[in-house]
Short mmCIF file of C-alpha atoms in Angstrom, two decimals:
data_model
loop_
_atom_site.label_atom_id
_atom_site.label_comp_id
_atom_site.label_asym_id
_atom_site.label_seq_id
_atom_site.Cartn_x
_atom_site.Cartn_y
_atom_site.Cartn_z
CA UNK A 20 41.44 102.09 159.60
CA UNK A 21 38.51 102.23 157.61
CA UNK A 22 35.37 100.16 158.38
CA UNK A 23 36.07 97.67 155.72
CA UNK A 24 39.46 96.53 156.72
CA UNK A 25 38.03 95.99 160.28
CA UNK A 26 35.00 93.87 159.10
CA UNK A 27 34.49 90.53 161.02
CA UNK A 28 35.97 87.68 159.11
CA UNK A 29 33.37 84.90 159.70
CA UNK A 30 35.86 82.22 158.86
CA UNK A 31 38.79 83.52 160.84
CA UNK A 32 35.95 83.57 164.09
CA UNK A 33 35.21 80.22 163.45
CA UNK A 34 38.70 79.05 163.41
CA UNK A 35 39.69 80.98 166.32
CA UNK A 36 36.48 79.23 168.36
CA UNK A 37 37.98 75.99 166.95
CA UNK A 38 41.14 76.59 168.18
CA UNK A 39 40.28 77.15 171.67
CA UNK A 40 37.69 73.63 171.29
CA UNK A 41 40.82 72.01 170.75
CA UNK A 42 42.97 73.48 173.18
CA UNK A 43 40.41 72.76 176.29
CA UNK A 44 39.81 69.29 175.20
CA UNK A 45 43.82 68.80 175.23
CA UNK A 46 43.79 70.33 178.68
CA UNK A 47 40.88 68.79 179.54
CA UNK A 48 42.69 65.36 178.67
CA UNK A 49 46.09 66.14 180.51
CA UNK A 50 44.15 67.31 183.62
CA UNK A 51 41.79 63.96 183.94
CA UNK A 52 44.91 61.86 183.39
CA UNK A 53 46.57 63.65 186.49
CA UNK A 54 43.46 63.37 188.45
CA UNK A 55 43.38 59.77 187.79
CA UNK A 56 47.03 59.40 188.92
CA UNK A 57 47.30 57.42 185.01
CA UNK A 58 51.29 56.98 183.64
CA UNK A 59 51.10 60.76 181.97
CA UNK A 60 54.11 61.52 179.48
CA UNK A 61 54.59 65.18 181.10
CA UNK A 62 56.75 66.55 178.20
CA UNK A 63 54.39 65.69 175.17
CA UNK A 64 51.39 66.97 176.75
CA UNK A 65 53.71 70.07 177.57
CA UNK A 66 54.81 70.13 173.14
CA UNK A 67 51.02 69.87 172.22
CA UNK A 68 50.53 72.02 174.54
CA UNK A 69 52.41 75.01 173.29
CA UNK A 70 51.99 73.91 169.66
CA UNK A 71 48.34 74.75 170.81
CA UNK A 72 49.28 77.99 172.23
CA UNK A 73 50.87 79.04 169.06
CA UNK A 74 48.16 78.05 166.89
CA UNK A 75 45.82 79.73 169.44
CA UNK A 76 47.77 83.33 169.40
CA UNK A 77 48.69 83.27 165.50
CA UNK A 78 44.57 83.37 165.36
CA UNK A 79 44.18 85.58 167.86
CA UNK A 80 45.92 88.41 165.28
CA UNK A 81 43.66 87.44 162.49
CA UNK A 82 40.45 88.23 164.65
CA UNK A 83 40.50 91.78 165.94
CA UNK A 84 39.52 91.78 169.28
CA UNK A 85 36.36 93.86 168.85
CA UNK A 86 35.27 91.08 166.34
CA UNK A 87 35.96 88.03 168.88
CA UNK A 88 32.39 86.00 168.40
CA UNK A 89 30.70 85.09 171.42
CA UNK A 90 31.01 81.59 171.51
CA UNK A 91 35.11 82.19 171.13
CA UNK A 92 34.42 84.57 174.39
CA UNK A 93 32.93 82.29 176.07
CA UNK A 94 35.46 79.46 175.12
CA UNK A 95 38.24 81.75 176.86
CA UNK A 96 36.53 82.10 179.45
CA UNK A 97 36.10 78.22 180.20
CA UNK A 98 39.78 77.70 178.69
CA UNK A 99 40.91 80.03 181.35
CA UNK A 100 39.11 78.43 184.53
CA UNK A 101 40.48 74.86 182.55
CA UNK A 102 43.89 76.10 182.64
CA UNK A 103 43.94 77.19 186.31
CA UNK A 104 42.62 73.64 187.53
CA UNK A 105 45.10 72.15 185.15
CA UNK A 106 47.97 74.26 186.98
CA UNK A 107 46.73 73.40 190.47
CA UNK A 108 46.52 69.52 189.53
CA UNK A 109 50.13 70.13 187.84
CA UNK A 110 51.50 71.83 191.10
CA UNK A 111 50.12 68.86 192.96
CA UNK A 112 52.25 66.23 190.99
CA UNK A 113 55.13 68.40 191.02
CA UNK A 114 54.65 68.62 194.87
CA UNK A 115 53.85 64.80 195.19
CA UNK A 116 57.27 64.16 192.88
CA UNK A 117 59.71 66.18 194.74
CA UNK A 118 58.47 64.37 198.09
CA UNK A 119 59.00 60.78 196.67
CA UNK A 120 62.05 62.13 195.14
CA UNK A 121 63.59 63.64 198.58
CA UNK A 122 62.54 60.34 200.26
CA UNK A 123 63.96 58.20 197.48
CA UNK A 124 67.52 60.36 198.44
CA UNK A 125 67.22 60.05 202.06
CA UNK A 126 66.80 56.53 202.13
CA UNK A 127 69.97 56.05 198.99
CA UNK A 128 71.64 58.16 201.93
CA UNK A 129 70.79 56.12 204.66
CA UNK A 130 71.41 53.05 202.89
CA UNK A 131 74.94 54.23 201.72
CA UNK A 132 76.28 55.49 205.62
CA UNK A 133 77.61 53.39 208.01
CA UNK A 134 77.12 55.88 210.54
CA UNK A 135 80.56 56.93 210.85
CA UNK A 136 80.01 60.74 210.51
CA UNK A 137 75.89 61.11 211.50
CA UNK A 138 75.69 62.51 214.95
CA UNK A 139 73.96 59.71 217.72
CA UNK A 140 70.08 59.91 218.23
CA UNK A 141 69.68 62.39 221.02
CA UNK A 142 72.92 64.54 220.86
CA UNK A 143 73.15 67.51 221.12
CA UNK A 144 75.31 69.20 218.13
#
């Protein structure tokens, strides 16, 4: 490729720099909610999301990556450490979820048994 078909597009930088603005403030948003243990719809945040992702990647291609401004660098950079304390506070709920979930069954299980077929405390099986 010739120099001219690899010149920096100013407008395609700005947009990718947008882009990533936009995607840390939506994970930004998701990750306060789940700090704040706030009624979170899991699978709209998830659609934005990746509708984010998309937009985010189809940029990507229009700025070569030898032309990626500064400012976009350093966006990725803060997207990425934004993303990993999203994950860990998403891991969390999952974890806290499948705990009230398992406890939720036990106690259905409990509730449903007359005893009938549970081994007495103390016996050895």
């Amino acid at each position: 490729m010739n120099a001219m078909s690899r010149s920096v597009n100013p407008a395609a930088s700005r947009a990718l720099t947008t882009c990533i603005g936009r995607l840390e403030e939506l994970v930004d948003q998701e990750t306060e909610a789940l700090s704040r243990n706030q009624p979170i719809d899991l699978q709209e945040f998830n659609h934005r999301k990746s509708r984010a992702l998309l937009e985010l990647s189809r940029m990507a291609r229009a700025v070569p990556s030898e032309n990626i401004s500064t400012d976009a660098r350093i966006g990725i950079i803060r997207l990425r450490e934004k993303l990993q304390r999203n994950q860990s506070m998403l891991k969390t709920h999952i974890s806290a979820v499948q705990t009230v979930a398992g406890l939720i069954a036990k106690a259905m299980s409990d509730a449903e048994s007359d005893g009938t077929y549970s081994a007495p405390l103390g016996a050895r099986v």
